[in-house]
GROMACS .gro file of C-alpha atoms in nm:
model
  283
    1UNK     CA    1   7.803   0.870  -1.376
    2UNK     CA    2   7.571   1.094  -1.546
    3UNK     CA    3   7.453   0.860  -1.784
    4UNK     CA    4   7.371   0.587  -1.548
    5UNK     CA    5   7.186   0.846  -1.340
    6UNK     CA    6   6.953   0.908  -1.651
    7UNK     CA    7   6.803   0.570  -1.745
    8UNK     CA    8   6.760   0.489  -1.349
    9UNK     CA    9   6.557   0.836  -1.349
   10UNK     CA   10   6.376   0.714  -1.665
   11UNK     CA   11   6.261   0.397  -1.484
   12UNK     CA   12   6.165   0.574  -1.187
   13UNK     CA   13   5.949   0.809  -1.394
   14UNK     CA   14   5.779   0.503  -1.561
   15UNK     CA   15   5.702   0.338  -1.200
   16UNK     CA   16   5.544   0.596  -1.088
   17UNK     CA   17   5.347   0.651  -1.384
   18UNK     CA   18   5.274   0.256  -1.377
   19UNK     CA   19   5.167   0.362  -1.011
   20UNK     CA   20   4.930   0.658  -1.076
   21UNK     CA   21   4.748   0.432  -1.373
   22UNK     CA   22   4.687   0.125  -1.076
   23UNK     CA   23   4.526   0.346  -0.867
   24UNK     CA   24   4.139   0.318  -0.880
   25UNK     CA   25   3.864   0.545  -1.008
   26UNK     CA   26   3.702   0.783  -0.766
   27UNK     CA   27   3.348   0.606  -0.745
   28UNK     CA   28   3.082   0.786  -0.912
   29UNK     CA   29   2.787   0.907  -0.684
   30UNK     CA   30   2.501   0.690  -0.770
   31UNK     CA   31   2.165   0.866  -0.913
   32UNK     CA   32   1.936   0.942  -0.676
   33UNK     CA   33   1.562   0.703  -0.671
   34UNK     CA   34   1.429   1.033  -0.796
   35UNK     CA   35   1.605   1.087  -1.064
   36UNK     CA   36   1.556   0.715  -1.148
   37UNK     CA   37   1.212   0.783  -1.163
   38UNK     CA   38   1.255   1.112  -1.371
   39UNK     CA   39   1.484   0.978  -1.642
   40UNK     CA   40   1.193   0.690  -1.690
   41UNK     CA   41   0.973   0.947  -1.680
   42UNK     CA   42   0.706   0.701  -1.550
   43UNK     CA   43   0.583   0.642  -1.210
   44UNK     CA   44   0.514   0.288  -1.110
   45UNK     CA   45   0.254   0.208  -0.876
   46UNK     CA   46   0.091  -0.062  -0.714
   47UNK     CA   47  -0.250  -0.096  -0.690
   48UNK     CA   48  -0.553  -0.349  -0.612
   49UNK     CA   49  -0.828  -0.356  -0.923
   50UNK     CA   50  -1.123  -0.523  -0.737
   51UNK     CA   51  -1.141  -0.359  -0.403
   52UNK     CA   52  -1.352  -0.062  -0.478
   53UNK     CA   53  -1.351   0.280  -0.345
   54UNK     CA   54  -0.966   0.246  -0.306
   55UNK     CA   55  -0.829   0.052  -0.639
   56UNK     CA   56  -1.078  -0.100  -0.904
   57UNK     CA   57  -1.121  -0.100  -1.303
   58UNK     CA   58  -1.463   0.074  -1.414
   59UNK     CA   59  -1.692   0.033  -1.720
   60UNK     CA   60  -1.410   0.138  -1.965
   61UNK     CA   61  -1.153  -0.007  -1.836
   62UNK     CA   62  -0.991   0.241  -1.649
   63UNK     CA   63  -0.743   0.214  -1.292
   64UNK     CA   64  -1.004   0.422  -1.033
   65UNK     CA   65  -1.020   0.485  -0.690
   66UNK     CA   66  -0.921   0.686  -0.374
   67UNK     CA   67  -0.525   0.538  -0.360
   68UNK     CA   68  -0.551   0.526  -0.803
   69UNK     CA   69  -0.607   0.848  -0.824
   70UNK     CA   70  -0.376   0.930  -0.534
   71UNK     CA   71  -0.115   0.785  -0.748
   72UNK     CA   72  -0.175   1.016  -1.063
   73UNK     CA   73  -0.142   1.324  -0.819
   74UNK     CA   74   0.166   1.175  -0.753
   75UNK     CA   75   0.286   1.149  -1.075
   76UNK     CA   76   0.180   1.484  -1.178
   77UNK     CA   77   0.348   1.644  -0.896
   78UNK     CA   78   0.692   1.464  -0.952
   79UNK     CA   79   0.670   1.429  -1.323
   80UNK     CA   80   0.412   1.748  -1.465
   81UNK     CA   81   0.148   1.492  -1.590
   82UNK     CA   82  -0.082   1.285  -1.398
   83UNK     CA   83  -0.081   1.004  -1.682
   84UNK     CA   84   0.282   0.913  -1.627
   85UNK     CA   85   0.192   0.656  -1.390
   86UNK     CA   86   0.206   0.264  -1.481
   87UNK     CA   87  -0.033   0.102  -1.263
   88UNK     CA   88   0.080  -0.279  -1.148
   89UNK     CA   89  -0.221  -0.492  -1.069
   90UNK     CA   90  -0.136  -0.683  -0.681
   91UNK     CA   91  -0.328  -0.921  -0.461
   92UNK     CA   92  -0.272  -0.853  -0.050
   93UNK     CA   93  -0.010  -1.117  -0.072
   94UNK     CA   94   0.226  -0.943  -0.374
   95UNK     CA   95   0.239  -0.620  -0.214
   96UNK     CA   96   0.538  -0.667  -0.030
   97UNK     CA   97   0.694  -0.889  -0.281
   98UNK     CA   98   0.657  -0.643  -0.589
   99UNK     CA   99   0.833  -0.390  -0.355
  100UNK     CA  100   1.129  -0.602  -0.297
  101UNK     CA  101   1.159  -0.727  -0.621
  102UNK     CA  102   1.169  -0.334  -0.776
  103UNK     CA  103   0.835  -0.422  -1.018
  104UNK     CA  104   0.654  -0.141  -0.824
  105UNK     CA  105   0.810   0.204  -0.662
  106UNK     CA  106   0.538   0.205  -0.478
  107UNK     CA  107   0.226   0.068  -0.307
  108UNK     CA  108  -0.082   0.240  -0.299
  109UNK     CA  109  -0.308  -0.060  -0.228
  110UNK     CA  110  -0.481  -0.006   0.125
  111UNK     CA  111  -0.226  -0.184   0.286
  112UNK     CA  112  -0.230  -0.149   0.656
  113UNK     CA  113   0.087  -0.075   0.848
  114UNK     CA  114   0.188  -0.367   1.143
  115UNK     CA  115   0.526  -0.430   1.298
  116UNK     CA  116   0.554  -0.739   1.114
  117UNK     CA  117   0.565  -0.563   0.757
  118UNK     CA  118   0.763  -0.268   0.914
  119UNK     CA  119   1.020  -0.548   0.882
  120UNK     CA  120   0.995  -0.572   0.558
  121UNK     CA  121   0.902  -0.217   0.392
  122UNK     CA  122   0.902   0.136   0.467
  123UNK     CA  123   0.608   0.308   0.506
  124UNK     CA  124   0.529   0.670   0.465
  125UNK     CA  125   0.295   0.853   0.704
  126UNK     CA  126  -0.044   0.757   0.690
  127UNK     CA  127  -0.351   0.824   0.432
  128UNK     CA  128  -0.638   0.647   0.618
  129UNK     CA  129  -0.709   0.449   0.959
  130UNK     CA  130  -0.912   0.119   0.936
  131UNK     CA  131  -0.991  -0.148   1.170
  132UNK     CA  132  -1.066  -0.527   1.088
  133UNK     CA  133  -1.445  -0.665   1.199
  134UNK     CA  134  -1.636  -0.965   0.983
  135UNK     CA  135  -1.947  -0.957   0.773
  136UNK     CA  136  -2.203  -1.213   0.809
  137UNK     CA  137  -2.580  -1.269   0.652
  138UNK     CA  138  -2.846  -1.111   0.810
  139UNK     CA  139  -3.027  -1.421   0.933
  140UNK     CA  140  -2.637  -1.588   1.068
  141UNK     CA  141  -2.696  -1.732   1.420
  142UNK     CA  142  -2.347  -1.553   1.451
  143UNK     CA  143  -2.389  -1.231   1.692
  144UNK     CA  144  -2.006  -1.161   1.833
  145UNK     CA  145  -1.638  -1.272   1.749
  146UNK     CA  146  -1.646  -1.555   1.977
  147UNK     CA  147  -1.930  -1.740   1.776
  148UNK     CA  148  -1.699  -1.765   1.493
  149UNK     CA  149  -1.494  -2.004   1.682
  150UNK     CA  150  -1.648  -2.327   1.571
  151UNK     CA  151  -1.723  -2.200   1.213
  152UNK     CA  152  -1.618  -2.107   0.896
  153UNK     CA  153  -1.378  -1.777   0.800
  154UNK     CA  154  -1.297  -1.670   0.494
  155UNK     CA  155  -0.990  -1.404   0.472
  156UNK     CA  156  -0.822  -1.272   0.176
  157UNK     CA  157  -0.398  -1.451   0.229
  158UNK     CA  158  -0.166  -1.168   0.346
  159UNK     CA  159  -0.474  -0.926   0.470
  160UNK     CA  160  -0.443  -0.790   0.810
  161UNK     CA  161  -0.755  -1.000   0.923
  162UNK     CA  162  -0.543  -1.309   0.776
  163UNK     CA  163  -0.237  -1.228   0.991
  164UNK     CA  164  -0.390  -1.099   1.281
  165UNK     CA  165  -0.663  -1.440   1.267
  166UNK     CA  166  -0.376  -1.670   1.190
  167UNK     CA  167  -0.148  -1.506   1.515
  168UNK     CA  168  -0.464  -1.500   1.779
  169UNK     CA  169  -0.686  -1.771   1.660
  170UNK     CA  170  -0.402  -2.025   1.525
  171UNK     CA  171  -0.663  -2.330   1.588
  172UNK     CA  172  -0.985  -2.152   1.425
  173UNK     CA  173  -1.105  -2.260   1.068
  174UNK     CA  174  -0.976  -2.015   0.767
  175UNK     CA  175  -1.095  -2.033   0.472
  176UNK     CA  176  -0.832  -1.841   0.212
  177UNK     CA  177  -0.848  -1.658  -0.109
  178UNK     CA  178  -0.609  -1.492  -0.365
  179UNK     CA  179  -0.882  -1.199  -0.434
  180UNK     CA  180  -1.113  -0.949  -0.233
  181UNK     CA  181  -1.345  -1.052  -0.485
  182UNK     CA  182  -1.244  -1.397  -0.476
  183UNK     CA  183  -1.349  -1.410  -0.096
  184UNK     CA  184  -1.729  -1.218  -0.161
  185UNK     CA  185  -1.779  -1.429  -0.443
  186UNK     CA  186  -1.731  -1.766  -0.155
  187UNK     CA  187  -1.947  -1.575   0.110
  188UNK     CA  188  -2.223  -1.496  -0.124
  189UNK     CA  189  -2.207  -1.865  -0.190
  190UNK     CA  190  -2.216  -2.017   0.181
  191UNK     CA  191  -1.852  -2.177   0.169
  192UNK     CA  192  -1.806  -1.967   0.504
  193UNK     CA  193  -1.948  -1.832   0.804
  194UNK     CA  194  -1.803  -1.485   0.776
  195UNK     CA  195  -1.560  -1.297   0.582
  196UNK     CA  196  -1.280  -1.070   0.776
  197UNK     CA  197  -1.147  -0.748   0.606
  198UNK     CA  198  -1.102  -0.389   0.650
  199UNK     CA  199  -1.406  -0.256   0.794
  200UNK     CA  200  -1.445  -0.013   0.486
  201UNK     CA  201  -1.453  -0.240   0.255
  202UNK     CA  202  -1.700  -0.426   0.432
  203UNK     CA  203  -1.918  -0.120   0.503
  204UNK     CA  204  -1.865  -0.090   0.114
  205UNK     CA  205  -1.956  -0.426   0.018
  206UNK     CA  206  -2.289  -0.456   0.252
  207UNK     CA  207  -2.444  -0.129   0.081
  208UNK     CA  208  -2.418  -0.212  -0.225
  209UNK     CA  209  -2.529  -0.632  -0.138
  210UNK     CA  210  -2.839  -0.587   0.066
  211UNK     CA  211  -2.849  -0.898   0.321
  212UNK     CA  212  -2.545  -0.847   0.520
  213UNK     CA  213  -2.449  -0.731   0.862
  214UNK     CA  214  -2.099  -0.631   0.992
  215UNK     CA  215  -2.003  -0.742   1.363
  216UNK     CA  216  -1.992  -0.517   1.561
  217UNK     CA  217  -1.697  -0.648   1.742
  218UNK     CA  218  -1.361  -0.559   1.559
  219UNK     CA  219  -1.058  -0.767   1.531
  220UNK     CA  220  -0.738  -0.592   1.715
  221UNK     CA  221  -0.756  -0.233   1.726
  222UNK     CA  222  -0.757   0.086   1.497
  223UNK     CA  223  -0.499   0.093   1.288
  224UNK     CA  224  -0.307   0.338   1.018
  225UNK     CA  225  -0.308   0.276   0.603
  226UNK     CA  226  -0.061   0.411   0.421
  227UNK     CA  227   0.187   0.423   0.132
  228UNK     CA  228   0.457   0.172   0.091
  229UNK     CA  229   0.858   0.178  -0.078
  230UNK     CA  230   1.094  -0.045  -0.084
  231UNK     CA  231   1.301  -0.098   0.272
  232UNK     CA  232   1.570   0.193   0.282
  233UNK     CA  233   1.420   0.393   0.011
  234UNK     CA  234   1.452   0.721   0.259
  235UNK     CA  235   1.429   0.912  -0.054
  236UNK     CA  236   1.101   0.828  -0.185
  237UNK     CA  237   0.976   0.764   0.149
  238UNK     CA  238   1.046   1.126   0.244
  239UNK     CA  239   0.905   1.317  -0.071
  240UNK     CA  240   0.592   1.122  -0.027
  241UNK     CA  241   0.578   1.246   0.302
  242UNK     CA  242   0.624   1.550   0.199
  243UNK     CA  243   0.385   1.604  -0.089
  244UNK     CA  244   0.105   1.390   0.146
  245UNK     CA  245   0.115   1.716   0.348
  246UNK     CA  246   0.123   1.936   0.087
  247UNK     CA  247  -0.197   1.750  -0.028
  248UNK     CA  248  -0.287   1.783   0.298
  249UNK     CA  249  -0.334   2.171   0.301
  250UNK     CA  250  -0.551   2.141  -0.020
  251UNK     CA  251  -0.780   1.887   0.189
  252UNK     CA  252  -0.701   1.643  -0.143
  253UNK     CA  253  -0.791   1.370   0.062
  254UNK     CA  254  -1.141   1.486   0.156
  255UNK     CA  255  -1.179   1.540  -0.206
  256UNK     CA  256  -1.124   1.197  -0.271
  257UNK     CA  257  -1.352   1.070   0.030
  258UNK     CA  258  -1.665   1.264  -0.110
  259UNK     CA  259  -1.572   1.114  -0.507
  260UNK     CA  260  -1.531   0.754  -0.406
  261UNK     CA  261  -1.616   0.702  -0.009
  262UNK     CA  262  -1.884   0.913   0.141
  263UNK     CA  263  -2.139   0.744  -0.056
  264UNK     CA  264  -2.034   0.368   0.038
  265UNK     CA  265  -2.097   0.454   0.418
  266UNK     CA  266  -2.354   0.571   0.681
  267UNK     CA  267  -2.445   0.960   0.630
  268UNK     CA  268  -2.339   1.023   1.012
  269UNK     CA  269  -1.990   0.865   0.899
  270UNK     CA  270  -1.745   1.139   1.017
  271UNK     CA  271  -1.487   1.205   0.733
  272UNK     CA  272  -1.175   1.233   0.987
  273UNK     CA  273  -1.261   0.867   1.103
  274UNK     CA  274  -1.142   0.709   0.763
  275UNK     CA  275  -0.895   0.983   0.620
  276UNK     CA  276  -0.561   1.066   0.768
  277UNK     CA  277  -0.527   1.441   0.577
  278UNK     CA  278  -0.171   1.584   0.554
  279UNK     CA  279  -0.035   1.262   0.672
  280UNK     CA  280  -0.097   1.323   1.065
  281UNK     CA  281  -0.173   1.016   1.223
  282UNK     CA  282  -0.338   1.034   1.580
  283UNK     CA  283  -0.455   0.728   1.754
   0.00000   0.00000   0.00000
């Protein structure tokens, strides 16, 4: 009797053994977005390189601008140097794509926040307010918004003035472009009417190119800019959020208004109606 009760305990022993070696791993805890960032010890960002003061390339070839340089205080704040920051050339109508298709971390590329892309990004608190209006020549017959309805207007594809044209004014002539510079280049050359765009860029523009007038009239109201991630990147969401009010307390931003903006608009221009310092939005 004893002997049979040995190999059936033997068997037993090995089942269970066979048992404990099915059972699956314990899943390993994934590495956080940060961490992702710090093992690649690089910071990707992305940026526009003909939309100057925010994102352009100057004489020597170098990524400049208020959101450029935002993004090296980024990187030198996660990552200790200021350089470890790839910068990603976009167009208005990558932005969101880059995002989604993890070629970016981030956008810093003046891109203004609606419900429509809250759909398809996160965005972090705000950096800067804007509103939409249209630049015309000086001697345009054009005087208000309405006059545009039976002409031509150019818009940069995936712009705020594009959607918010396209969603109002479905039956009014657009005239679309790839490129902010794309779009001057055509109203400089009469293809259009107007050209509809952030209001600061216009402002911008119209300094530096005597001959031009913005409308007075805007398109929609006031709105917030700000930082984009990737939809349900909490994690890099948040620590921008938190280091944009850190920056906030060292007035960074109004640093970065009197480099690259103060000069591009009217001296009575208040800083606090462009920037949004520390990230607090109030409209």
């Amino acid at each position: 009797m004893k002997k049979l009760l040995l190999p059936l305990f033997a068997v037993a022993l090995l089942a269970g053994c066979d048992k404990k070696a099915e059972e699956p791993a314990k899943p390993v805890a994934a590495a956080s977005y940060i961490d992702k960032i710090k093992a690649r010890d690089k910071l990707i960002v992305g940026v526009f390189t003909d939309k100057p003061p925010f994102g352009f390339v100057n004489e020597a070839g170098r990524y400049v601008g208020f959101d450029t340089d935002i993004g090296r205080q980024f990187a030198k704040d996660l990552l200790g140097d200021e350089n470890k920051v790839e910068f990603v050339a976009v167009e208005p109508a990558s932005r969101i794509p880059f995002l989604q298709s993890d070629k970016v971390d981030l956008i810093l590329a003046n891109m203004t926040v609606t419900p429509e892309r809250k759909e398809a990004v996160d965005f972090t608190n705000p950096n800067l307010k804007v509103a939409v209006q249209a630049l015309v020549p000086n001697d345009s017959a054009v005087k208000s918004l309405d006059d545009l309805a039976t002409r031509t207007i150019i818009v940069t594809t995936g712009t705020t003035a594009d959607i918010w044209l396209t969603k109002n004014h479905p039956d009014w002539k657009l005239l679309k472009f790839e490129k902010n510079s794309e779009s001057l280049q055509a109203l400089s050359a009469g293809r259009g009417d107007a050209y509809a765009q952030d209001n600061l860029v216009l402002f911008s523009w119209a300094k530096q190119n005597p001959g031009y007038r913005v409308l007075e009239e805007k398109l929609g109201d006031e709105a917030p800019i700000a930082p984009a991630v990737k939809k349900g990147n909490i994690e890099l969401r948040d620590w921008v959020n938190a280091e944009l009010a850190k920056l906030g307390e060292e007035k960074f931003l109004l640093k970065l208004y009197d480099q690259y903006v103060r000069k591009e608009l009217s001296d009575d221009t208040k800083p606090e109606s462009v920037i949004v310092e520390g990230g607090k939005w109030q409209g």
